[in-house]
Amino acid sequence: MNWDAIHRALASWRKGLQRHSAEPGSLTEPSVTTVAEYYAHDPWAVLVSTILSLRTKDEVTLEASKRLLAKAPNPQKLAALSEEHIAKLAYPAGFYRTKAASLKKIAAILLDQYNGTVPADMDALLALPGVGRKTANLVLIEAFDLPGICVDVHVHRISNRCGWLNTKTPEETEMTLRVILPKKYWKGLNALLVLYGQNLCRPVSPFCSRCVIADHCKRIGVEKCR
């Protein structure tokens, strides 16, 4: 697999999309990336926004993250809030009550075990309530600039659609990509494929006629395209 060619094509497409957007800055970044940049890649802000982002639209995640982080910019402040108050700030993020409970527990663990800081360690992050591999990888990438492969529905779908691999779950996709994908491309993969999946390589009827990586795609499972 010519990963260099794939990366160049996707990166070039992304730059072109940004350049030809109707208005400056109209190209929407994933909400966690936006939050990370706004809060100078603060690990707590990234962790909070990533948890809120699960099964939630980007625009909802962004506003909920801003509300919650304005009241709880660190674990100490969040620990002082009631679970009900946290849930109110997180609303209408998906499963906001469950996420509020997880964040309350996470804040207590960070204060008790890590002196109020977010650990830069995969196993430690996975041990936190409500934190899965997608969340842990995003925190390592966005907050600590460490190598990780964040696999969401877009990365999982496109990787299998192109025939780069044949996996059943996002976790299996991550583990396979860790073996076959050069490490220099790990961190940026999610940002490229999420944007590509939202705009061109959609779940149903993708825009194959406009695909910049068509030469590297087997169109597995594609029954109808544009």
XYZ file of C-alpha atoms in Angstrom:
226
model
C 0.000 0.000 0.000
C 1.371 3.411 -1.023
C 0.559 5.298 2.164
C 2.647 8.294 1.096
C 0.453 8.785 -1.978
C -2.734 8.370 0.030
C -1.630 10.886 2.630
C -0.538 13.428 0.005
C -3.851 13.127 -1.818
C -5.947 13.546 1.327
C -3.827 16.417 2.644
C -3.979 18.187 -0.723
C -7.753 17.720 -0.880
C -8.148 19.135 2.601
C -6.099 22.219 1.754
C -8.130 22.736 -1.390
C -11.395 22.444 0.516
C -10.231 25.033 3.003
C -9.007 27.352 0.257
C -12.254 27.200 -1.691
C -14.652 27.385 1.242
C -17.290 30.046 0.846
C -16.043 31.965 3.866
C -12.680 32.012 5.661
C -12.671 29.415 8.402
C -15.905 27.799 7.181
C -14.230 24.394 7.019
C -15.377 22.809 10.251
C -12.750 21.015 12.302
C -13.750 18.120 14.568
C -15.046 19.601 17.831
C -12.322 18.048 19.992
C -9.630 19.552 17.763
C -11.319 22.944 18.033
C -11.516 22.687 21.823
C -7.916 21.508 22.024
C -6.697 24.507 20.043
C -8.890 26.976 21.976
C -7.598 25.728 25.342
C -3.968 25.448 24.203
C -4.158 21.620 24.192
C -4.873 21.490 27.921
C -5.234 17.763 28.795
C -8.272 18.287 31.041
C -10.119 20.301 28.379
C -9.330 17.681 25.754
C -10.470 14.835 28.011
C -13.740 16.571 28.906
C -14.575 17.474 25.312
C -13.713 13.994 24.051
C -16.024 12.345 26.565
C -18.810 14.769 25.672
C -18.242 14.125 21.955
C -19.159 10.442 22.092
C -22.321 9.895 20.023
C -22.870 13.633 19.857
C -22.780 16.078 16.943
C -19.763 18.355 16.730
C -21.701 21.577 17.169
C -23.382 20.241 20.312
C -20.074 18.980 21.694
C -18.416 22.340 21.149
C -21.050 24.356 22.991
C -21.390 21.829 25.813
C -17.605 21.751 26.259
C -17.417 25.539 26.479
C -20.224 25.675 29.056
C -18.749 22.949 31.211
C -15.136 24.121 31.026
C -16.181 27.685 31.868
C -17.478 26.383 35.191
C -14.954 23.577 35.640
C -11.611 24.458 33.997
C -9.864 21.784 36.077
C -10.702 18.608 38.030
C -10.802 20.531 41.316
C -13.573 22.818 40.071
C -15.575 19.973 38.553
C -15.312 17.891 41.720
C -16.982 20.754 43.586
C -20.027 20.648 41.287
C -22.981 18.359 41.841
C -23.582 15.595 39.316
C -26.897 17.251 38.484
C -25.174 20.559 37.742
C -22.597 18.820 35.515
C -25.401 17.081 33.623
C -27.193 20.394 33.107
C -24.031 21.931 31.648
C -23.454 18.897 29.411
C -27.011 18.858 28.033
C -27.974 18.144 25.220
C -24.913 15.973 24.566
C -25.864 12.352 24.068
C -26.115 10.358 27.321
C -25.337 13.563 29.202
C -26.335 12.129 32.590
C -24.053 9.106 32.154
C -21.229 11.381 31.011
C -21.779 13.664 33.997
C -21.450 10.704 36.343
C -18.269 9.566 34.597
C -16.716 13.044 34.700
C -17.488 13.357 38.406
C -15.741 10.030 39.079
C -12.830 10.928 36.790
C -12.225 14.198 38.610
C -12.089 12.366 41.946
C -9.643 9.776 40.585
C -7.373 12.424 39.064
C -7.287 14.339 42.341
C -6.686 11.209 44.402
C -4.174 9.383 42.194
C -2.600 11.919 39.830
C -2.423 15.159 41.792
C -5.192 16.630 39.658
C -3.487 16.032 36.308
C -4.510 13.902 33.339
C -2.047 11.020 32.820
C -0.242 10.745 29.477
C -0.531 6.957 29.486
C -2.873 4.720 27.536
C -3.475 2.165 30.294
C -4.061 4.859 32.913
C -6.539 6.649 30.657
C -8.398 3.432 29.844
C -8.805 2.797 33.573
C -10.868 5.994 33.919
C -14.684 5.638 33.894
C -16.231 6.139 30.467
C -12.899 6.247 28.655
C -12.431 3.882 25.715
C -9.672 3.585 23.162
C -11.043 6.353 20.925
C -11.077 8.795 23.833
C -7.678 7.709 25.136
C -6.055 8.016 21.721
C -7.520 11.473 21.149
C -6.236 12.684 24.510
C -2.748 11.346 23.803
C -2.743 12.939 20.337
C -4.391 16.303 21.009
C -3.176 16.974 24.554
C 0.268 15.372 24.624
C 1.265 15.201 20.936
C 1.945 11.480 21.330
C 1.445 8.872 18.601
C -1.974 7.278 18.511
C -4.577 6.099 16.041
C -8.056 7.363 16.794
C -10.613 5.181 15.051
C -14.196 6.387 14.778
C -16.960 5.347 12.375
C -15.370 7.256 9.478
C -11.888 5.777 9.886
C -13.356 2.301 10.342
C -15.677 2.603 7.330
C -13.183 4.122 4.893
C -10.365 1.747 5.826
C -12.595 -1.253 5.131
C -14.316 0.275 2.098
C -10.953 0.912 0.466
C -9.866 -2.633 1.182
C -6.848 -1.584 3.221
C -7.957 -4.083 5.826
C -10.887 -6.331 6.712
C -12.046 -5.737 10.271
C -15.318 -5.940 12.169
C -14.860 -3.371 14.934
C -13.143 0.019 15.385
C -10.778 -1.514 17.957
C -9.765 -4.226 15.513
C -9.259 -1.533 12.877
C -6.983 0.417 15.204
C -4.857 -2.599 16.019
C -4.502 -3.535 12.342
C -3.623 0.020 11.328
C -0.965 0.107 14.042
C 0.722 -2.775 12.228
C 0.383 -1.670 8.598
C 0.362 2.147 8.766
C 3.688 4.029 9.059
C 3.845 5.676 12.476
C 4.406 9.151 11.026
C 0.794 9.112 9.776
C -0.901 7.884 12.941
C -1.779 11.199 14.576
C -3.229 12.892 11.507
C -5.264 9.987 10.173
C -8.436 10.725 12.120
C -8.583 14.413 11.185
C -8.172 13.594 7.481
C -10.590 10.677 7.254
C -13.304 12.224 9.446
C -13.431 15.259 7.184
C -13.299 13.037 4.103
C -16.033 10.802 5.436
C -18.293 13.737 6.247
C -17.885 15.380 2.853
C -17.121 12.717 0.217
C -16.843 9.127 1.433
C -20.256 9.096 3.075
C -21.876 5.955 4.490
C -24.543 5.847 1.766
C -23.971 6.856 -1.861
C -20.443 8.254 -1.532
C -19.068 10.731 -4.080
C -16.754 8.249 -5.784
C -16.542 10.421 -8.930
C -14.799 13.113 -6.845
C -12.623 10.782 -4.765
C -8.946 11.728 -4.633
C -7.916 8.279 -3.421
C -9.971 6.302 -5.973
C -6.823 4.530 -7.181
C -6.388 3.118 -3.691
C -10.027 2.117 -3.112
C -11.747 -1.197 -3.875
C -15.225 0.236 -3.095
C -16.046 -2.724 -0.886
C -19.725 -2.678 0.084
C -20.533 0.335 -2.121
C -23.823 -0.417 -3.887
C -24.576 3.095 -5.097
C -22.294 6.068 -5.611
C -22.275 9.517 -7.181
